[in-house]
Amino acid sequence: MNVLAPTTPVATPTIDEYFVNMGPQHPSTHGVLRLVTRLAGETVLGMSPHLGYVHRGIEKMGEAQTAVQFTHLTSRLDYLSAHMNNWGWAMAVEQACNIAVPERAEYVRVILSELTRISSHQLWWGVFGMDLGAFTPFLYGFRDREKVNDIFEKTCGQRLTMNYIIPGGLMEDVEENFVKDTREFCEYFKPLIEEYERLLSGNIIIQERTKGVGILPPDLAKAYGVTGPTLRGSGVDYDVRKNHQYGVYDRFEWKTAVSDGCDSWARYKVRLEEMRQSLKIIEQALVGMPKEGPVRTKLPAVLRIPPGRYLSRCEAARGEIAFYLVGDGTPKPYRVKIRSAGFSNLSALPHIVKGWRVADIVTIMSTFDLVIPDIDR
């Protein structure tokens, strides 16, 4: 059989630009996230994050349940900030229904939230090291995180999704060894932060891969609504615990962890300093917490959300999480809207990876500390 030659010349293949998918099952992602990257060789020309792989419709589920029932679903957003998510939702309901919270419960809420922040940062620190090729930090981080999880398990029976902080206070009072165990953890972990510094911060490879990499200018961070350690690593001194104080945070002396480096190294250092500051808050809260008293306000059998619009916010491990609640006088919210830290933080990522290499995407994204279910609700 004779094969006719093509009448038009065949285009010469080029590798100047091409697209590569990172995810949705790529080991660089913390959750199910797909990054469509446009590359020229190893250089990143552009990036488009794609969500939707773990979408569960939590906001609509919140409108199909009572305000109290919805508490357990907030633990499934950023599952590493469960106590703080529960607290944020509880404050929205308490604001709507004019519910007072017992003082002992307020102190316990602070202690549990700061323990959660430390636990989250411990996991992040270990995974960050592993993302950059150092496996040992992963083992160290999880070793120390288990001690926090043990306290959680003794307190409420859960180690990840808590459902313990509820509208009106706490589900139950803390167990008898709560104060002793928490104090022992603080004494145990305080010197270990310096060990973290020696093990990972002092590694020249880690420094070379983070210093000056992934610059996020403060103006760009604010324009995209970036919050949490990612924002404070860009030199912006904003923390909901300071700027929109809630609970009993106004009774403690502590400093906001801020760095003006604007790079991956700055975001790394901010989280280490945050763990130190969380320990200070916990130690003060243990001293000031009433030794006895109620931990829950008695609520009516059917709690109805008065007509109106209500907004609460708190500082979760990855930044500000806000709950917008619309009531219409029925037990079920008319509208639930959640403002998560991760969604806004992720939106800035494509703008700061341009010009860097593929391997740098892993570094930069790791310092953003993304938890995808928090973004893809």
Tab-separated table of N, CA, C and O in Angstrom, residues 102-108 111 173-174 179 248 251 284-295:
chain	number	residue	atom	x	y	z
A	102	PRO	N	-19.990	30.317	81.388
A	102	PRO	CA	-19.329	30.304	82.698
A	102	PRO	C	-17.834	30.576	82.573
A	102	PRO	O	-17.188	30.191	81.598
A	103	GLU	N	-17.277	31.231	83.597
A	103	GLU	CA	-15.871	31.646	83.552
A	103	GLU	C	-14.934	30.448	83.457
A	103	GLU	O	-13.946	30.487	82.720
A	104	ARG	N	-15.220	29.396	84.187
A	104	ARG	CA	-14.342	28.213	84.135
A	104	ARG	C	-14.304	27.645	82.723
A	104	ARG	O	-13.240	27.246	82.230
A	105	ALA	N	-15.436	27.634	82.056
A	105	ALA	CA	-15.485	27.127	80.685
A	105	ALA	C	-14.660	28.000	79.751
A	105	ALA	O	-14.001	27.493	78.830
A	106	GLU	N	-14.662	29.318	79.967
A	106	GLU	CA	-13.883	30.217	79.114
A	106	GLU	C	-12.388	29.911	79.219
A	106	GLU	O	-11.660	29.929	78.228
A	107	TYR	N	-11.919	29.637	80.432
A	107	TYR	CA	-10.502	29.311	80.611
A	107	TYR	C	-10.165	27.972	79.963
A	107	TYR	O	-9.116	27.828	79.321
A	108	VAL	N	-11.025	26.999	80.131
A	108	VAL	CA	-10.772	25.696	79.525
A	108	VAL	C	-10.750	25.821	78.008
A	108	VAL	O	-9.923	25.182	77.329
A	111	ILE	N	-7.321	27.081	77.017
A	111	ILE	CA	-6.281	26.065	77.182
A	111	ILE	C	-6.359	25.029	76.068
A	111	ILE	O	-5.347	24.672	75.447
A	173	ASP	N	-17.299	18.834	82.275
A	173	ASP	CA	-16.116	19.393	82.908
A	173	ASP	C	-14.895	18.533	82.571
A	173	ASP	O	-15.019	17.359	82.198
A	174	VAL	N	-13.707	19.130	82.701
A	174	VAL	CA	-12.473	18.393	82.425
A	174	VAL	C	-12.259	17.333	83.505
A	174	VAL	O	-12.790	17.427	84.613
A	179	VAL	N	-5.373	19.567	84.798
A	179	VAL	CA	-4.404	20.623	85.110
A	179	VAL	C	-3.008	20.033	85.263
A	179	VAL	O	-2.025	20.555	84.719
A	248	VAL	N	-11.286	34.909	77.133
A	248	VAL	CA	-10.555	35.617	78.185
A	248	VAL	C	-9.118	35.904	77.762
A	248	VAL	O	-8.215	36.020	78.593
A	251	ARG	N	-6.849	38.689	79.307
A	251	ARG	CA	-6.290	38.554	80.655
A	251	ARG	C	-4.859	38.016	80.662
A	251	ARG	O	-4.265	37.872	81.725
A	284	GLN	N	-0.489	30.665	82.016
A	284	GLN	CA	-1.251	31.703	82.706
A	284	GLN	C	-2.698	31.283	82.921
A	284	GLN	O	-3.292	31.574	83.967
A	285	ALA	N	-3.269	30.604	81.936
A	285	ALA	CA	-4.663	30.171	82.051
A	285	ALA	C	-4.825	29.119	83.142
A	285	ALA	O	-5.836	29.096	83.853
A	286	LEU	N	-3.840	28.254	83.295
A	286	LEU	CA	-3.908	27.238	84.342
A	286	LEU	C	-3.902	27.878	85.733
A	286	LEU	O	-4.547	27.381	86.665
A	287	VAL	N	-3.161	28.986	85.864
A	287	VAL	CA	-3.110	29.685	87.145
A	287	VAL	C	-4.421	30.423	87.417
A	287	VAL	O	-4.940	30.411	88.541
A	288	GLY	N	-4.977	31.061	86.400
A	288	GLY	CA	-6.169	31.886	86.598
A	288	GLY	C	-7.491	31.146	86.553
A	288	GLY	O	-8.521	31.693	86.965
A	289	MET	N	-7.492	29.910	86.076
A	289	MET	CA	-8.750	29.174	85.925
A	289	MET	C	-9.394	28.887	87.280
A	289	MET	O	-8.730	28.371	88.181
A	290	PRO	N	-10.693	29.211	87.435
A	290	PRO	CA	-11.378	28.855	88.677
A	290	PRO	C	-11.291	27.349	88.929
A	290	PRO	O	-11.455	26.555	88.003
A	291	LYS	N	-11.036	26.982	90.181
A	291	LYS	CA	-10.835	25.572	90.496
A	291	LYS	C	-12.133	24.774	90.450
A	291	LYS	O	-12.123	23.543	90.355
A	292	GLU	N	-13.257	25.446	90.542
A	292	GLU	CA	-14.543	24.763	90.449
A	292	GLU	C	-15.583	25.731	89.920
A	292	GLU	O	-15.325	26.919	89.770
A	293	GLY	N	-16.749	25.214	89.656
A	293	GLY	CA	-17.825	26.027	89.099
A	293	GLY	C	-18.415	25.375	87.870
A	293	GLY	O	-17.866	24.402	87.327
A	294	PRO	N	-19.534	25.897	87.404
A	294	PRO	CA	-20.185	25.295	86.234
A	294	PRO	C	-19.377	25.506	84.971
A	294	PRO	O	-18.580	26.443	84.870
A	295	VAL	N	-19.550	24.611	84.004
A	295	VAL	CA	-18.869	24.747	82.718
A	295	VAL	C	-19.873	24.809	81.565
A	295	VAL	O	-19.476	24.826	80.404
